């Protein structure tokens, strides 16, 4: 199969490329990525000779069209992905996540190609901290931030193209990923690299907000499960039962890194901060037989800490700029 992986130089996209080469050998992979601040070719350095790489944006319909024409399947990871950035500068979120997805849809429609679109649980907004509710594929769309609204918009476009034009597309909505190659603006790698830099990590608000953590390899396995066995037109939620509040996650990282639990800074909360995300992944588990391989968050986190310890050359060049941006926001 010829796979076109958009956004393949980002966190999940790069992990998907590595996962595919290791666990699903025999496919031809072309990565198409704009190399924004979040894209990093170093994440693909080890597989440079096994893939093709084209730099460009999914909003460029002409280049995209020629790449889609040559592919069998498109997996669309390309997106602006950081909530905090979407609050200060929403424009690229609308451009890439909405207009870019529209261009991807038009290209797959024109050439009759299969699409798998990567979405997020954030399209559903948030859940109360104490409610027993979980998101399902039927939960109403109630996005809170410019980021999640742009991802929700993209999903609605995909659904309309399925219904109106009959494109062969599937969508997956995953919970919070962690693992190697995640940009250090995000919570877990920011916390780890702060500790490695001798700076106490930043906890937003009261730290009670809950996220549902999944190891990125389990997400990649779920995407392959959907590519191989998913029903065209369907959406599948992906989650591994990894709910934890931010204060607990930070305390675990501090413990694993030999720091006291209160070695942290309480900083200003995120505007409109979603309280809780929790996924019900029954459909993916029961219909397609997916199960997560990572059983222990503690072990997955320890392995992730080791990865950042041994890959300082990957993240260190960006640390100062990332923290300078946070400092402006008091975070
Ligand atoms: P990331 O920010 O690490 O990577 C995004 C990649 O997309 C980068 O390589 C970037 O250069 C590229 N890109 C950005 N704009 C582009 C454009 N216009 N054209 C082409 N490439 C462009 O993001 P990630 O965490 O790997 O997320 C990948 C996908 O998974 C996104 O669609 C995101 O919404 C979704 N998702 C992420 C998570 C998570 O926890 N990280 C959870 C659920 C869903
Ligand atoms: O320094 C921090 N301190 C902190 O307390 C940072 C960066 C974050 N936080 C909190 C905010 C959130 O409650 O940690 C939680 C996780 O924050 P992020 O890593 O920014 O992730 P989140 O906003 O939950 O969104 C992530 O999951 C869903 C991804 O970035 C999205 O792309 C994905 O769709």
CSV table of N, CA and C in Angstrom, one decimal, residues 36 80 141 158 203 301:
chain,number,residue,atom,x,y,z
A,36,UNK,N,6.2,23.2,10.4
A,36,UNK,CA,6.0,24.3,11.3
A,36,UNK,C,6.9,24.2,12.5
A,80,UNK,N,-2.6,22.2,13.5
A,80,UNK,CA,-2.1,23.0,14.7
A,80,UNK,C,-2.7,22.3,15.9
A,141,UNK,N,-21.2,17.4,20.0
A,141,UNK,CA,-20.0,18.2,19.8
A,141,UNK,C,-20.2,19.5,20.5
A,158,UNK,N,-15.6,16.2,7.3
A,158,UNK,CA,-15.3,14.8,6.9
A,158,UNK,C,-16.7,14.1,6.8
A,203,UNK,N,2.1,24.1,37.1
A,203,UNK,CA,0.8,23.4,37.2
A,203,UNK,C,-0.3,24.5,37.0
A,301,UNK,N,5.4,6.1,31.6
A,301,UNK,CA,6.0,7.4,31.9
A,301,UNK,C,7.5,7.3,32.2
